[in-house]
PDB file of C-alpha atoms in Angstrom:
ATOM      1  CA  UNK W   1     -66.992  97.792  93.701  1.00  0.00           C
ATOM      2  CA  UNK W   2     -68.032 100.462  96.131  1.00  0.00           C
ATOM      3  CA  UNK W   3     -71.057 100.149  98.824  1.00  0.00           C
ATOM      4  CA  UNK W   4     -73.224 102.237  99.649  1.00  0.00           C
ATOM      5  CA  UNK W   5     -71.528 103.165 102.947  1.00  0.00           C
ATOM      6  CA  UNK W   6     -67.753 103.774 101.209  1.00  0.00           C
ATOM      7  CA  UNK W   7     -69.626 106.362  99.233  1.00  0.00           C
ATOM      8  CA  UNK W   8     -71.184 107.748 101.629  1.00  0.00           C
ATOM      9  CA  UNK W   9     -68.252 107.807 103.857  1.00  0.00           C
ATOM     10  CA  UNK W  10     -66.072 109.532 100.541  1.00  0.00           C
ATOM     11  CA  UNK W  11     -68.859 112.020 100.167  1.00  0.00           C
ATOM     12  CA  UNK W  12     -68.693 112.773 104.172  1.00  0.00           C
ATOM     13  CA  UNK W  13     -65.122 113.247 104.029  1.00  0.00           C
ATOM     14  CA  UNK W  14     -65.010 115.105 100.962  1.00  0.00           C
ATOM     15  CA  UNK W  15     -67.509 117.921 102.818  1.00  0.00           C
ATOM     16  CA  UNK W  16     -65.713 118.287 106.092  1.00  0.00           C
ATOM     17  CA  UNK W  17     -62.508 118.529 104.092  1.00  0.00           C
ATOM     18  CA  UNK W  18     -64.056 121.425 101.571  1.00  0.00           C
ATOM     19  CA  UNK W  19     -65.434 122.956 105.010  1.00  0.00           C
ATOM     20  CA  UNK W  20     -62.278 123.206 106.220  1.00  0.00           C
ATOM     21  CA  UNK W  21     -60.265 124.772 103.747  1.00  0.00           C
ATOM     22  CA  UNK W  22     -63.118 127.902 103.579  1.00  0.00           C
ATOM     23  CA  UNK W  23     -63.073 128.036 107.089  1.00  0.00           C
ATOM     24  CA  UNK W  24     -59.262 128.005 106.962  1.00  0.00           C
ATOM     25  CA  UNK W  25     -59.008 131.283 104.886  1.00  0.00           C
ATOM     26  CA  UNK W  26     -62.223 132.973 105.634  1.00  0.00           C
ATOM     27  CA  UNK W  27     -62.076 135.480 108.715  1.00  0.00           C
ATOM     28  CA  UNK W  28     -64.633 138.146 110.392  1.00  0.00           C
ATOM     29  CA  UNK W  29     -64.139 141.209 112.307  1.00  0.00           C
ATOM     30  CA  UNK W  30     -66.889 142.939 114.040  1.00  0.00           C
ATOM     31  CA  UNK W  31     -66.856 147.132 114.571  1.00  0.00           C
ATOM     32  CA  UNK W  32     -67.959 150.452 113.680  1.00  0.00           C
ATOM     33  CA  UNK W  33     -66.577 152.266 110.489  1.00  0.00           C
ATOM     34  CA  UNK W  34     -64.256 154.667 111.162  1.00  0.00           C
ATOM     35  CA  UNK W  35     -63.653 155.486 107.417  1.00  0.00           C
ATOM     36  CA  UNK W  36     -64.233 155.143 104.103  1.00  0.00           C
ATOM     37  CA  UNK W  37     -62.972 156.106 100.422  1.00  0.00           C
ATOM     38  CA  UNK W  38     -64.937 155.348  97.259  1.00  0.00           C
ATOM     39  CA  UNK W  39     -61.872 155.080  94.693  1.00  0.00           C
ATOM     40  CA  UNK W  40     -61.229 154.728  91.478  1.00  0.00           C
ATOM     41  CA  UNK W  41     -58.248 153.282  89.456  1.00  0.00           C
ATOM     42  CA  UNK W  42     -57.414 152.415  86.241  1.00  0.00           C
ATOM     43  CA  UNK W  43     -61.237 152.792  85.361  1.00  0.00           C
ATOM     44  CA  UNK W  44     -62.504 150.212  88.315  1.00  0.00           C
ATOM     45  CA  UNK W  45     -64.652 151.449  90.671  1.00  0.00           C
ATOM     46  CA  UNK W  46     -63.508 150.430  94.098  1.00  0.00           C
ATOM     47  CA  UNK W  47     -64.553 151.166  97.897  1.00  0.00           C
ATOM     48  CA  UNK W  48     -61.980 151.107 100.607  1.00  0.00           C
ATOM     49  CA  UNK W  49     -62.943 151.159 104.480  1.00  0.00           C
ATOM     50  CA  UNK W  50     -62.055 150.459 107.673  1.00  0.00           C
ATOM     51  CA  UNK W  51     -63.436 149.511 111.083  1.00  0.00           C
ATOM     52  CA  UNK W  52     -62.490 149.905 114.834  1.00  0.00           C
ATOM     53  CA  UNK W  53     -59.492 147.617 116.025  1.00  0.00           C
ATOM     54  CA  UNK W  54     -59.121 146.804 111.947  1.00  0.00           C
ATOM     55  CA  UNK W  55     -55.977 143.989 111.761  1.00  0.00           C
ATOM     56  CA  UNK W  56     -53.160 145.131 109.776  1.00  0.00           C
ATOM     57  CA  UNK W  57     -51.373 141.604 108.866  1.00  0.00           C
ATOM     58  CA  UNK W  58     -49.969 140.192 105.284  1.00  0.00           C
ATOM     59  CA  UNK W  59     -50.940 141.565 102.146  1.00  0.00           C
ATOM     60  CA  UNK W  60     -53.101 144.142 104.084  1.00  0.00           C
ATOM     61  CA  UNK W  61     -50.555 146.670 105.592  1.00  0.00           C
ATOM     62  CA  UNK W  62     -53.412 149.485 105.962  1.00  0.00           C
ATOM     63  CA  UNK W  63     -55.777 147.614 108.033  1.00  0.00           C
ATOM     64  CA  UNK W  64     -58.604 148.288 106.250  1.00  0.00           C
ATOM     65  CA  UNK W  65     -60.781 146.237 103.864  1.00  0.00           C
ATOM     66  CA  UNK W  66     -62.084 146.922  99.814  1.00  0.00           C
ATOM     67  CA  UNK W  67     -64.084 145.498  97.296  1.00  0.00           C
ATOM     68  CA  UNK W  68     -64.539 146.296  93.696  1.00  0.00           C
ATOM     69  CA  UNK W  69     -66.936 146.560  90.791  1.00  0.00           C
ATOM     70  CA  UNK W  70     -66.589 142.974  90.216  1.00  0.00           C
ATOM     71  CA  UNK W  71     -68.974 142.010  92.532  1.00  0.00           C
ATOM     72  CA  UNK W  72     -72.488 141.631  91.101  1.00  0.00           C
ATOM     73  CA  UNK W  73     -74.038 143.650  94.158  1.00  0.00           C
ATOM     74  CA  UNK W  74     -71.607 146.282  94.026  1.00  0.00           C
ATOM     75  CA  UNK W  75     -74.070 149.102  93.985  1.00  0.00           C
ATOM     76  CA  UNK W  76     -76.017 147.690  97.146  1.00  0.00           C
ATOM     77  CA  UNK W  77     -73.202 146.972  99.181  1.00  0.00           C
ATOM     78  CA  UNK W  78     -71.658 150.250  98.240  1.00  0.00           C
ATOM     79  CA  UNK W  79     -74.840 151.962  99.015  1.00  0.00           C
ATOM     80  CA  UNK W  80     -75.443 149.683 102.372  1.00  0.00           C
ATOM     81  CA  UNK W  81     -71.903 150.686 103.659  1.00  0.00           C
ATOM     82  CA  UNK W  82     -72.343 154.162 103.744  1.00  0.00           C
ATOM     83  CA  UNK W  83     -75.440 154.020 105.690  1.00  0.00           C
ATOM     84  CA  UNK W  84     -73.743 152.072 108.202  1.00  0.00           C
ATOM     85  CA  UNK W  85     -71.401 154.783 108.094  1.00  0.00           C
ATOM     86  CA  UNK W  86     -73.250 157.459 108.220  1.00  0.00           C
ATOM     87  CA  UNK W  87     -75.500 155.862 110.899  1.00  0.00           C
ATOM     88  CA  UNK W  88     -72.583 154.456 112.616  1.00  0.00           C
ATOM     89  CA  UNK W  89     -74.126 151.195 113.521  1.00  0.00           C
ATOM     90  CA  UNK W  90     -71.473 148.054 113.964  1.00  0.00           C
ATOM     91  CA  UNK W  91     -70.670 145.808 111.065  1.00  0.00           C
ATOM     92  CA  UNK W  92     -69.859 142.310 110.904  1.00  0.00           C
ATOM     93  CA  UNK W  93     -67.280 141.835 108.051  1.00  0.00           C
ATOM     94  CA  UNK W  94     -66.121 138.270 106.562  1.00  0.00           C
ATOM     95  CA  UNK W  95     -63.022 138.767 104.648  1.00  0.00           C
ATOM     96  CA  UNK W  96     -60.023 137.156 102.634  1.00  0.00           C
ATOM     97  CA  UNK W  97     -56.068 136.896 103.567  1.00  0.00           C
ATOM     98  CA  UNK W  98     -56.246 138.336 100.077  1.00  0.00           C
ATOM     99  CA  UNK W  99     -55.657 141.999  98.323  1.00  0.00           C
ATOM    100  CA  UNK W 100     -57.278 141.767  94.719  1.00  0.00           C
ATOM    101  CA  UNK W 101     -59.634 144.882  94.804  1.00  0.00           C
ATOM    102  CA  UNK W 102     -56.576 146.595  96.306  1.00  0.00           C
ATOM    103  CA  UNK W 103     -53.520 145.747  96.940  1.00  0.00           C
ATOM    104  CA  UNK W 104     -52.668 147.105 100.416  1.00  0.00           C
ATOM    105  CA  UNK W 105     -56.351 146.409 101.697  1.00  0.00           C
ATOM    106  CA  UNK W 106     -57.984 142.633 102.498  1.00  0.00           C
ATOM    107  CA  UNK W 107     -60.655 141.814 100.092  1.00  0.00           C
ATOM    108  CA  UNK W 108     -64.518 141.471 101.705  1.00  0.00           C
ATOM    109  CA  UNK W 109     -66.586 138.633 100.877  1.00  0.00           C
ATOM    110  CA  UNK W 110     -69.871 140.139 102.582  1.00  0.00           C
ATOM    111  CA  UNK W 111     -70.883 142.119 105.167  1.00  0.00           C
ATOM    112  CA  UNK W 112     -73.700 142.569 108.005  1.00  0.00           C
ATOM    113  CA  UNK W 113     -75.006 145.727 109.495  1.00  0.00           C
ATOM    114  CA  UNK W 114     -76.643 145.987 112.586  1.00  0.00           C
ATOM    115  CA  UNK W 115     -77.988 143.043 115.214  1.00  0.00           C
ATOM    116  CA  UNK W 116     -78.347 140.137 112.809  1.00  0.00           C
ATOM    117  CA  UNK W 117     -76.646 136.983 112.278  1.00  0.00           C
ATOM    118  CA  UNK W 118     -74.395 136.522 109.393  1.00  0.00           C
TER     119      UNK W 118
END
């Protein structure tokens, strides 16, 4: 039989662990965008950019970043990333060691424009 404090102990370790592994393949990269193409392929809508000093490494030979019309705010972050663009204000992007929008490009998980914490 379990107490209280194994459980709790399990649970602890459990989070820490879980923690880790995000932490563990979750990066960010901070810059201005120096480009951008909105793309299209096979039917999929999908936006490719890149940002100052942009690490080329792995799956993403290009240095640059993409996501895809599979994410549910698509639109907005299309829309978002342009502005910052356009306005040239500095980004904060967390990204992947993955390439499923595109396969030369590391895939974004968000984004943050501007002087705000992500």
């Amino acid at each position: 039989m379990m107490t209280k404090n194994s459980v709790i102990s399990i649970t602890l370790i459990t989070l820490m662990a879980v923690l880790t592994a995000f932490n563990a393949h979750a990066a960010r990269q901070v810059g201005k965008i120096t480009g951008v193409i909105p793309y299209e392929a096979s039917g999929k809508k999908i936006v490719i950019f890149k940002i100052e000093n942009n690490i080329a490494q792995g799956c993403n030979v290009t240095g640059r970043f993409a996501f895809d019309e599979s994410k549910k705010n698509f639109d907005l972050m299309s829309s978002a990333l342009l502005s910052a663009f356009h306005s040239q204000k500095t980004v904060q992007v967390e990204y992947t060691d993955s390439c499923n929008a595109w396969v030369n490009s590391y895939d974004i998980a968000y984004f943050c424009i501007g002087d705000i914490p992500c």
